[in-house]
Coordinates of C-alpha atoms in Angstrom, one line a residue:
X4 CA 74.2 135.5 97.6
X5 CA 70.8 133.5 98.1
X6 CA 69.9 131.6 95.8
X7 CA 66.3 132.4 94.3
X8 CA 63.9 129.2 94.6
X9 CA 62.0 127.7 92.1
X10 CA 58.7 129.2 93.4
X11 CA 60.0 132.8 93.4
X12 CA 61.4 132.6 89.5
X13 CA 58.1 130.5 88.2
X14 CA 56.4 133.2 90.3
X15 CA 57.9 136.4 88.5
X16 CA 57.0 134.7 85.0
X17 CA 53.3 133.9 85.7
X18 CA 53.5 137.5 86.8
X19 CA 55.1 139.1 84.1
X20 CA 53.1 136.7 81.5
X21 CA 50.1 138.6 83.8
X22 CA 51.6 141.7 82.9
X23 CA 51.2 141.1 79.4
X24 CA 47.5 140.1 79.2
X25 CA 46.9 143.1 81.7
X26 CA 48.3 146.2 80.2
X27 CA 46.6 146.1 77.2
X28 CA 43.3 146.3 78.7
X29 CA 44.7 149.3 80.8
X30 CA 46.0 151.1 77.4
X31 CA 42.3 150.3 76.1
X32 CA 40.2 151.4 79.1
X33 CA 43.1 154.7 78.7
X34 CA 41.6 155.6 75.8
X35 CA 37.9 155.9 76.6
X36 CA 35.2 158.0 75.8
X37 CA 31.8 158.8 76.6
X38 CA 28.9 156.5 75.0
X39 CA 25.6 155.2 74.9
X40 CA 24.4 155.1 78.4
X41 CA 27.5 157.3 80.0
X42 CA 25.6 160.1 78.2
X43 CA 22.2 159.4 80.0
X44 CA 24.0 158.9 83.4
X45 CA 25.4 162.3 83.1
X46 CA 22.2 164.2 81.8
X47 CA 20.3 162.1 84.7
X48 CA 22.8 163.4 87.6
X49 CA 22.4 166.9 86.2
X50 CA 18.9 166.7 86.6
X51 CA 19.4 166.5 90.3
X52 CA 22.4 167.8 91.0
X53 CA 20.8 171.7 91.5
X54 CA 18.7 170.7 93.7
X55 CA 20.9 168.3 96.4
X56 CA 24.0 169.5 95.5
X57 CA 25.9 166.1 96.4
X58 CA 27.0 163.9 94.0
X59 CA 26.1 161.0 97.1
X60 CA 22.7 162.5 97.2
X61 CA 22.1 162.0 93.7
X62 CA 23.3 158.8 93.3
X63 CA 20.8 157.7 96.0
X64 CA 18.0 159.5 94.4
X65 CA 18.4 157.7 91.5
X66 CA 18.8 154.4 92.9
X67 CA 15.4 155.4 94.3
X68 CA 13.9 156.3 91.1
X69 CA 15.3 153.2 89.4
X70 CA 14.3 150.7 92.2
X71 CA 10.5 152.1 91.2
X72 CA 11.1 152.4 88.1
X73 CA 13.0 150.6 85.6
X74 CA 15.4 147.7 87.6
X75 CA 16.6 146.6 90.9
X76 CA 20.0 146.6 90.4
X77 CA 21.2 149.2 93.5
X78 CA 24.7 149.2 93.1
X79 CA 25.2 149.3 89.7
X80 CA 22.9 152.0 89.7
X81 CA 24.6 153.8 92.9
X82 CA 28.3 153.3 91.5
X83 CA 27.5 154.3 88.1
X84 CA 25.8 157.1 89.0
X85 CA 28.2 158.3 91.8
X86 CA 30.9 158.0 89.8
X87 CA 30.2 159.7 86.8
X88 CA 33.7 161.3 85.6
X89 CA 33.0 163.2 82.7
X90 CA 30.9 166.1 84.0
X91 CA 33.4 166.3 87.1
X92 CA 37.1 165.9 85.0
X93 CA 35.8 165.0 81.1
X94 CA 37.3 162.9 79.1
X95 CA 40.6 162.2 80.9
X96 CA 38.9 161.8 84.2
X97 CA 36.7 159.0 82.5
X98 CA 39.3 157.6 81.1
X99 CA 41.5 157.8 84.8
X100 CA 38.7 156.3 86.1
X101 CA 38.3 153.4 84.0
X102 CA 41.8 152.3 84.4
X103 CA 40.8 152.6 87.7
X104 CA 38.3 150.2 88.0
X105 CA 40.0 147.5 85.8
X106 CA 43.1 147.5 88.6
X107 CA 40.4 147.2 90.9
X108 CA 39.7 144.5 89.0
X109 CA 42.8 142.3 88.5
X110 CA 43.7 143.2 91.8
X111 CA 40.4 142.0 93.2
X112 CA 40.8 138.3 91.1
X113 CA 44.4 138.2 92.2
X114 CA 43.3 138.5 96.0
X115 CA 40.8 136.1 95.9
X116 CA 42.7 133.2 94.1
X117 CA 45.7 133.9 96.1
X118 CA 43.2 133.5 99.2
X119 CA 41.9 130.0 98.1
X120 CA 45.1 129.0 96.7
X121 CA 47.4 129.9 100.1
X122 CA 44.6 129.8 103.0
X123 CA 42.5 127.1 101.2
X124 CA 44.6 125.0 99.7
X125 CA 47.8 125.9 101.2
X126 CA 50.1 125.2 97.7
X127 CA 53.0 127.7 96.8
X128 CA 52.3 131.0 95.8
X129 CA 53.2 130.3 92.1
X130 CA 50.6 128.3 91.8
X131 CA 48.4 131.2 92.4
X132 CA 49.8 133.3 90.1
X133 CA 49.8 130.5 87.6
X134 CA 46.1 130.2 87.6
X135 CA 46.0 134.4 87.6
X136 CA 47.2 134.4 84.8
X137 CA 45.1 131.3 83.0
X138 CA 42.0 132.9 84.4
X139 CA 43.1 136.5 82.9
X140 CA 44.0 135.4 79.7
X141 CA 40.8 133.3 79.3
X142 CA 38.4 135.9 80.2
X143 CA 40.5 138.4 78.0
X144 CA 40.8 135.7 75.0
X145 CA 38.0 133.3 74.5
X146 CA 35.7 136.2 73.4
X147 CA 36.2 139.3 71.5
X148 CA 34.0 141.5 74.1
X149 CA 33.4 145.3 72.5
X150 CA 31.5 146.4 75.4
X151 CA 33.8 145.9 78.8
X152 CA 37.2 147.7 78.2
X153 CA 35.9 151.2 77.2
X154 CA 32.4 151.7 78.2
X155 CA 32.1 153.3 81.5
X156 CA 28.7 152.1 82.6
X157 CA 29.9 148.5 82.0
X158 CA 33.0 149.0 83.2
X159 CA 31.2 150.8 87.1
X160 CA 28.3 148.6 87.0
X161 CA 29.9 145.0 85.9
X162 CA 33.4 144.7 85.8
X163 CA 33.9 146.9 89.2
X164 CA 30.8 145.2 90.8
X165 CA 32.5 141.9 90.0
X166 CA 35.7 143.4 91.7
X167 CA 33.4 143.7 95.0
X168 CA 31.8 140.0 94.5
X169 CA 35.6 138.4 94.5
X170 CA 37.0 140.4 97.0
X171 CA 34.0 139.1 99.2
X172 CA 34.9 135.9 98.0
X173 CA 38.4 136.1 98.7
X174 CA 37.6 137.1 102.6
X175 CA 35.4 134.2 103.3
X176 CA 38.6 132.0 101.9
X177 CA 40.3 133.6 104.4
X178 CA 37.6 133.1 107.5
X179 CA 37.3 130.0 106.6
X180 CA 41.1 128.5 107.0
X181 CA 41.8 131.0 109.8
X182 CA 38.6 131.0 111.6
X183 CA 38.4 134.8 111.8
X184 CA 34.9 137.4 111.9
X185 CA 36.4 138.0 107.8
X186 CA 33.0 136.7 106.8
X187 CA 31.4 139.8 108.2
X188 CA 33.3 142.2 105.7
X189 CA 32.5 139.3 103.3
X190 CA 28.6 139.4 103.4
X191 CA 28.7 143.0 102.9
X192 CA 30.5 142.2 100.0
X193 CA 28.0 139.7 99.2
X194 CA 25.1 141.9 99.8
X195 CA 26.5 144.5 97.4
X196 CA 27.1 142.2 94.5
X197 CA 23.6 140.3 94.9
X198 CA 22.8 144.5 93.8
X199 CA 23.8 144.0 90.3
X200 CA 21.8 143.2 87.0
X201 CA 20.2 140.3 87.5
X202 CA 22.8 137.5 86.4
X203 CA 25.8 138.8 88.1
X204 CA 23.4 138.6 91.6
X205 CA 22.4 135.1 90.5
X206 CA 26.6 134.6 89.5
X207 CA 26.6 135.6 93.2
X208 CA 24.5 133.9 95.3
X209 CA 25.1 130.6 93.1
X210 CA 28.9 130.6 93.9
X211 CA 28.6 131.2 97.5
X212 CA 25.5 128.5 97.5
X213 CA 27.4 125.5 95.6
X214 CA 30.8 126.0 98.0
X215 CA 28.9 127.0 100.7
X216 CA 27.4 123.5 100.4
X217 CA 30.3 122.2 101.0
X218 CA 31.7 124.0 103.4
X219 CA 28.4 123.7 105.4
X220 CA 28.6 120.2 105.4
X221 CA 32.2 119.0 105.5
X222 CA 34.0 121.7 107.5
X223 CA 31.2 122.6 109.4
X224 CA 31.8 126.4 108.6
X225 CA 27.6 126.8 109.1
X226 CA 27.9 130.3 111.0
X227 CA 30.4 131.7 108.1
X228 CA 28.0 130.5 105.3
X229 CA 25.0 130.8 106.8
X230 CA 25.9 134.7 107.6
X231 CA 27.4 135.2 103.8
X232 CA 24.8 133.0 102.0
X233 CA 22.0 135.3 103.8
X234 CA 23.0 138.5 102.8
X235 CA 23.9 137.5 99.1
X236 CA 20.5 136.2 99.1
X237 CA 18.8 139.0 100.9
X238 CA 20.4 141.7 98.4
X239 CA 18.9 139.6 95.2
X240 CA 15.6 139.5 96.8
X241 CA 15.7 143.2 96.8
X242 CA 16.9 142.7 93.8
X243 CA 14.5 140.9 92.3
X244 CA 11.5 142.1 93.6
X245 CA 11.9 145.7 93.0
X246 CA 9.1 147.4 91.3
X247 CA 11.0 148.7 88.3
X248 CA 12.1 145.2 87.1
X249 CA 8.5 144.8 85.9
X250 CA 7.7 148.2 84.2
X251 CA 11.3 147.3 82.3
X252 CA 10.0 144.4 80.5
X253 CA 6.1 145.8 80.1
X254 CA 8.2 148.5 78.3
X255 CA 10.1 145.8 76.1
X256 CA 7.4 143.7 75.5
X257 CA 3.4 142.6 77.3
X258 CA 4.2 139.0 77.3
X259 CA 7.3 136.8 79.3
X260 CA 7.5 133.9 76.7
X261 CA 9.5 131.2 79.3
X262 CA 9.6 128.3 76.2
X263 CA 11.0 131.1 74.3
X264 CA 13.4 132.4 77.2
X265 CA 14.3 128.2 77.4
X266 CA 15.0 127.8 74.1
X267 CA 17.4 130.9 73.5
X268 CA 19.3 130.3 76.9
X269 CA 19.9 126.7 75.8
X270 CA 21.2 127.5 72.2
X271 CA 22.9 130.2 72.9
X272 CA 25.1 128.8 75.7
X273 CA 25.4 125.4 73.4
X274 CA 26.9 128.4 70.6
X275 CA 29.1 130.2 73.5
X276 CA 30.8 126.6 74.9
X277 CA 31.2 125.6 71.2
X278 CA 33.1 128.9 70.6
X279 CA 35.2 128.0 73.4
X280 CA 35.7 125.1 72.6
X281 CA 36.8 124.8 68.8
X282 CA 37.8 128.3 68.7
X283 CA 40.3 129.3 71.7
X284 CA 42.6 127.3 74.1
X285 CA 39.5 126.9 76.5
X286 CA 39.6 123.4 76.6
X287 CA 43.9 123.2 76.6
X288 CA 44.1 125.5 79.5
X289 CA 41.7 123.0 81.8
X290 CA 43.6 120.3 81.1
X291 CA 46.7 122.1 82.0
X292 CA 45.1 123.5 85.4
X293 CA 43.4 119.9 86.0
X294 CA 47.0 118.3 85.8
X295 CA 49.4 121.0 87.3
X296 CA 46.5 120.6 90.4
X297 CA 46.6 116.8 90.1
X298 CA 50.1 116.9 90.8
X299 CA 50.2 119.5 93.2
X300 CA 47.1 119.0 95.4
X301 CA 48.0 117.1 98.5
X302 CA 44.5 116.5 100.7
X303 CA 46.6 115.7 103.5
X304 CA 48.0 118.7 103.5
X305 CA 44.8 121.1 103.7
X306 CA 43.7 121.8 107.0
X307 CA 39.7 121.5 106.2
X308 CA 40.5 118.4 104.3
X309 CA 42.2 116.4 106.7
X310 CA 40.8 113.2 107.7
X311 CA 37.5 113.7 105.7
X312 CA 36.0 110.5 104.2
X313 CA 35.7 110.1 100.3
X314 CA 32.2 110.0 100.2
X315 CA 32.0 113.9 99.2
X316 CA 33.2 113.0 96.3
X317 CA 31.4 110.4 94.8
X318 CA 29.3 112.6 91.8
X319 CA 31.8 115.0 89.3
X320 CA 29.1 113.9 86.1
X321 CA 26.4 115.2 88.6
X322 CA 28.3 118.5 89.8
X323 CA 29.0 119.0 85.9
X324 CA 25.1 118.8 84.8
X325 CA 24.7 121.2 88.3
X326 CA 27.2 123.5 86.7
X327 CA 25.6 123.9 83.6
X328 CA 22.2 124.6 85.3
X329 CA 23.8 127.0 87.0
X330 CA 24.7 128.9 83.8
X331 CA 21.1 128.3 82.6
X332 CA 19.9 130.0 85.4
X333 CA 22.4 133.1 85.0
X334 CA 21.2 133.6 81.2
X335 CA 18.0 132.9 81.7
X336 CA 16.7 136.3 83.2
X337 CA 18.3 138.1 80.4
X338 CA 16.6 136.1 77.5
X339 CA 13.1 136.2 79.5
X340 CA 13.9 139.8 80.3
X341 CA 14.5 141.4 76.7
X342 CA 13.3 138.7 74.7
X343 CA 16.1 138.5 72.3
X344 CA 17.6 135.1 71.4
X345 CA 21.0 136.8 71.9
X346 CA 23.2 137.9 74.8
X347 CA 24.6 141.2 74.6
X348 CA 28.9 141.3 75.4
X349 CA 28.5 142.6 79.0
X350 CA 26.3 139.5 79.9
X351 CA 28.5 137.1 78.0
X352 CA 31.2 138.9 80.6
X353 CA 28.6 137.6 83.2
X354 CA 28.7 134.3 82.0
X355 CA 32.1 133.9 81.2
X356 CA 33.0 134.5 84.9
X357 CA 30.7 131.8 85.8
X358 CA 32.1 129.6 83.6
X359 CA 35.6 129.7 84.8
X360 CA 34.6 129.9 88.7
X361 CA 32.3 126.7 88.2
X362 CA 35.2 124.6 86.0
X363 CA 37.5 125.2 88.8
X364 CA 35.2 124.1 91.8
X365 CA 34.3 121.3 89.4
X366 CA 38.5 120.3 88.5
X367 CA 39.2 120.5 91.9
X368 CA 35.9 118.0 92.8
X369 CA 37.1 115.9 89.8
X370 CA 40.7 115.8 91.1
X371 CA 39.2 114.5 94.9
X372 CA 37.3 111.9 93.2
X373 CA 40.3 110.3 91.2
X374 CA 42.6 110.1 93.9
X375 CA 40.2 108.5 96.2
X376 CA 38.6 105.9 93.9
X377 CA 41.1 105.7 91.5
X378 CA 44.8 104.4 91.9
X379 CA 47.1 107.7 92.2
X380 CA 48.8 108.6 89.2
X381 CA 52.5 108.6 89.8
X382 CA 54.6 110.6 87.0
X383 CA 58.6 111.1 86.3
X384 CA 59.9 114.1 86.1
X385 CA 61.2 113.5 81.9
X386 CA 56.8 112.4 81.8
X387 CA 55.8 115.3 83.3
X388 CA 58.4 117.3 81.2
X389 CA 56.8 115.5 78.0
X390 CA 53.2 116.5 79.2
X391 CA 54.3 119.5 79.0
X392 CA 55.4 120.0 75.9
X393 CA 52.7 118.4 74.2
X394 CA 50.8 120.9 75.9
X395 CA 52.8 124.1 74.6
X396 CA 52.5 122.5 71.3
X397 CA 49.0 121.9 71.2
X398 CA 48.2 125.5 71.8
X399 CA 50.5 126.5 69.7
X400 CA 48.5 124.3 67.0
X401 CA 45.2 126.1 67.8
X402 CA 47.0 129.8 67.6
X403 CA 47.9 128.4 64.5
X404 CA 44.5 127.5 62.9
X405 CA 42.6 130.6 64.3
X406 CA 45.3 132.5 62.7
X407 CA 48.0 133.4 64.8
X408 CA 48.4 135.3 68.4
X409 CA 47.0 138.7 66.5
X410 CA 43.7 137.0 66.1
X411 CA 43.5 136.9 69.9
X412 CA 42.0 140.2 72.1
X413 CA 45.5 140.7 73.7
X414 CA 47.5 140.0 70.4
X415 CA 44.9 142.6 68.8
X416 CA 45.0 145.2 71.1
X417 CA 49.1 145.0 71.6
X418 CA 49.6 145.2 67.6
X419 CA 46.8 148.2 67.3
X420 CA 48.2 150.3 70.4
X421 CA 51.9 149.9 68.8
X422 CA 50.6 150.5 65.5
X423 CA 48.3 153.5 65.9
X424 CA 45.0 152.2 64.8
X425 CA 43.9 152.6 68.3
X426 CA 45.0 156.2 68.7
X427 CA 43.6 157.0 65.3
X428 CA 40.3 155.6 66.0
X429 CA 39.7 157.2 69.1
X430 CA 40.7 160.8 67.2
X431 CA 38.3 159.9 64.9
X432 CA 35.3 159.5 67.5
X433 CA 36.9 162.1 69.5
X434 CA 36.1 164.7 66.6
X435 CA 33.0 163.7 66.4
X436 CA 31.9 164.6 70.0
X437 CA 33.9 167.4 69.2
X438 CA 32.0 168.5 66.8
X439 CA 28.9 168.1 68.7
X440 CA 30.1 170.3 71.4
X441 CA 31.6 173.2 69.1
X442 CA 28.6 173.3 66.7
X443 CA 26.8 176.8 67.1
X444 CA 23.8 175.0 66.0
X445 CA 21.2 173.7 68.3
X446 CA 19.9 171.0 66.4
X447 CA 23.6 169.6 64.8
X448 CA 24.0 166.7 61.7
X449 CA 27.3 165.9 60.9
X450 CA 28.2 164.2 58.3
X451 CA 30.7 160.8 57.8
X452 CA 31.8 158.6 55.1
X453 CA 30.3 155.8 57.0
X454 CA 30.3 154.3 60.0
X455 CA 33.3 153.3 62.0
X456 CA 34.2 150.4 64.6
X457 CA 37.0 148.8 66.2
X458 CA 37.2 145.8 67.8
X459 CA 36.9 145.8 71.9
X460 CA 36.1 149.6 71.9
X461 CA 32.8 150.7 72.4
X462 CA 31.5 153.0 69.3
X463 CA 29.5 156.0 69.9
X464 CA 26.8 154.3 67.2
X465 CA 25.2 157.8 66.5
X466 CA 22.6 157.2 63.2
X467 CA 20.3 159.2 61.1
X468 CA 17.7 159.6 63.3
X469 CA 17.2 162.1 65.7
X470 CA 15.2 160.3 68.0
X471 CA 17.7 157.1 68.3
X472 CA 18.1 157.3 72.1
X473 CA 21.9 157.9 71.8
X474 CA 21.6 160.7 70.0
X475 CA 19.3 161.9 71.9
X476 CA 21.0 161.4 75.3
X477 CA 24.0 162.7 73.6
X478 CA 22.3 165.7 72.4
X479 CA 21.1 166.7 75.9
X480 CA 24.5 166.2 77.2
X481 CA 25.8 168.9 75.0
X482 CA 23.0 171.3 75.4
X483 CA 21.9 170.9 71.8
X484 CA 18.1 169.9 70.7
X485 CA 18.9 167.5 68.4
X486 CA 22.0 165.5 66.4
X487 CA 22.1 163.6 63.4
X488 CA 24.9 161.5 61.5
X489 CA 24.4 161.6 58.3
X490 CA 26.3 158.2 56.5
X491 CA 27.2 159.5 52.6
X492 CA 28.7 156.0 51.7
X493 CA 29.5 152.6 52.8
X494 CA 30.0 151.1 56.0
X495 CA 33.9 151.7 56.5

């Protein structure tokens, strides 16, 4: 019988310790239902519908009317909108649908670190499915997000946008170290993504521009950038300049305060990395990354790399101040945009991806820059052993003090699906929609003990006032004229 290698068995773990950060989200994005903006798309898409009679049509014609007026972001608006589940399957085909999209997801972050890690790099395959998992359970854990696992129009228009932007990326990886026309497929990628809100297009073109520096100048890969480069950054200048972007914010406010817009994006990113940093195993999982690549990287050994000089790698503190511009800049449009000091879940999403594409570029810059002007760190296996168990114990020290593995999103969301507060929840707003759509009234009120959320679902937030836009668009998707929750006691 063969024996099964190393790389196979450490393989199957990272995979299966995958597994367990990734169903959960699944069981979560399984138990959906329609909210805030799903309503609006729907109402919106039967508007047209009559008349066109395509659901392709429609989308298009509102991508049209948004362009003009109210944002520039094309393919949020075209997925979202050609998408739209409920009024085709209800709430079963939303729900199919948004499991959908998150294996789009994972599959689409697998593919394009296995791309860098295999075709770029050239290391073992467990080493991709190492850092899977470490970048899954990061942007899972280091923020409890509401608004990504169960809200459809986050889920089509960011977390299924961002799908497209890393399988783009995962193509030029793969035109790159094999020399192939991949980077064609990739732009298109490219160009699609640089169609989202604002920040993921700037996410976009930023990552492509910082590696593409590199690649541009060290591998001379200047037709693969060049091509990919141009259509991210044709597809945010479409972005950007559309029409609608501006009669959005005159509808928000008459005046673009930029101090203002600095100031929030710089506190509020110093209050995001100092949640990461005291408050999950951010900082624990870089170091591990950082050494398991320190150890594993040989330059020597990647194709592109071979016989470069070490002068490309003579600024990490620079690249670091670089990377945290480049969050700046991702943040920024949304503070200047809605004036708010705060980001909503969706664009800390946004950022969070950012984050954890930047750190890596930046580790593996870091790790070219001690080898080549430091002395090469050479480790015994029983020290490398040691490392890491004072690893393992230091995060199991910082479970500890933020109160054990429940306190996390996957530790959550595993304890309430076995438990039943999920399914109990999700009756609960189920019967209220329910209601709505049962009611012989036209203008409905219903009436609750008080209002009721759970942690990483999205609520259906439906108030007292009958104007409140939710209720409203959820009114009109229901045929009624008006709906109203009335609150009798305390929030629950």
């Amino acid at each position: 019988m063969k024996k099964i290698s190393n790389s196979v068995k450490l393989s199957l773990l990272f995979a299966a310790l995958s597994a367990v950060v990734i169903i959960p989200v699944l069981v979560y994005a399984g138990h959906s239902f329609p909210v805030a903006d799903d309503f609006y798309v729907e109402n919106a898409m039967a508007e047209v519908l009559p008349s066109c009679r395509s659901y392709l049509l429609a989308a298009l014609i509102w991508v049209y009317r948004y362009y003009m007026g109210f944002g520039g972001f094309y393919s949020d608006v075209f997925f979202s909108f050609a998408l739209t589940p409920v009024s085709r399957w209800g709430i079963t085909g939303l729900r199919v649908m948004n499991v959908s999209l998150f294996i789009v997801f994972f599959a689409a972050s697998f593919f394009m670190i296995w791309s860098f890690v295999r075709r770029i790099l050239r290391l073992e395959i467990h080493i991709a499915w190492f850092l899977w998992f470490v970048f899954l359970f990061a942007l899972i854990n280091n923020y409890d997000n509401s608004e990504i696992f169960t809200w459809y129009d986050v889920v089509s228009e960011y977390v299924f946008v961002s799908a497209i932007m890393m399988t783009g990326f995962g193509l030029l990886f793969m035109s790159l170290a094999d020399g192939n026309r991949l980077y064609i497929p990739a732009a298109v990628c490219a160009f699609i993504a640089s169609g989202a809100v604002l920040n993921l297009a700037i996410l976009n073109c930023g990552i492509i521009f910082l590696f593409g520096i590199y690649a541009f100048l060290y591998w001379n890969k200047r037709k693969e950038m060049l091509t990919v480069f141009g259509a991210a950054f044709l597809g945010a200048l479409i972005n950007l300049t559309a029409p609608g972007n501006f009669v959005r914010h005159d509808s928000i406010t008459s005046n673009y305060n930029l101090l203002g817009a600095v100031k929030h994006t710089i506190m509020y990113e110093g209050y995001l990395i100092d949640h990461k940093v005291f408050n999950t195993l951010f900082v624990i999982l870089a170091l591990v990354v950082t050494a398991v690549l320190y150890f594993k990287l040989d330059h020597d050994k990647i194709p592109l790399e071979k016989d470069l000089d070490a002068k490309r790698y003579d600024h990490p503190v620079l690249l670091i101040v670089l990377m945290g511009l480049g969050i700046f800049m991702i943040n920024f449009p949304v503070h200047l945009g809605y004036n708010d000091p705060n980001l909503s879940g969706r664009a800390i999403f946004i950022q969070d991806l950012a984050t954890y594409f930047m750190l890596f570029l930046w580790i593996l810059y870091f790790i070219g820059w001690a080898k080549t002007h430091k002395k090469p760190l050479n480790m015994s296996a029983e020290n490398k052993t040691v490392m890491t168990v004072v690893f393992v114990l230091a995060a199991i020290a910082v479970i500890r003090v933020q109160g054990g593995i429940r306190n996390f999103a996957t530790g959550t969301m595993i304890v309430s699906s076995l438990n039943g507060d999920l399914e109990e929840y999700v009756r609960y707003e189920e019967d209220i929609l329910n209601e709505i759509a049962g009611s012989p009234d036209d203008d409905v009120v219903l009436h609750r003990t008080g209002l009721r959320t759970m942690m990483y679902v999205k609520p259906c937030w439906l108030q007292d006032d009958t104007e409140f836009f939710i209720n409203e668009w959820c009114a009109g998707f229901y045929g009624k004229d008006s709906v109203r929750m009335i609150y009798t006691g305390e929030t629950e």
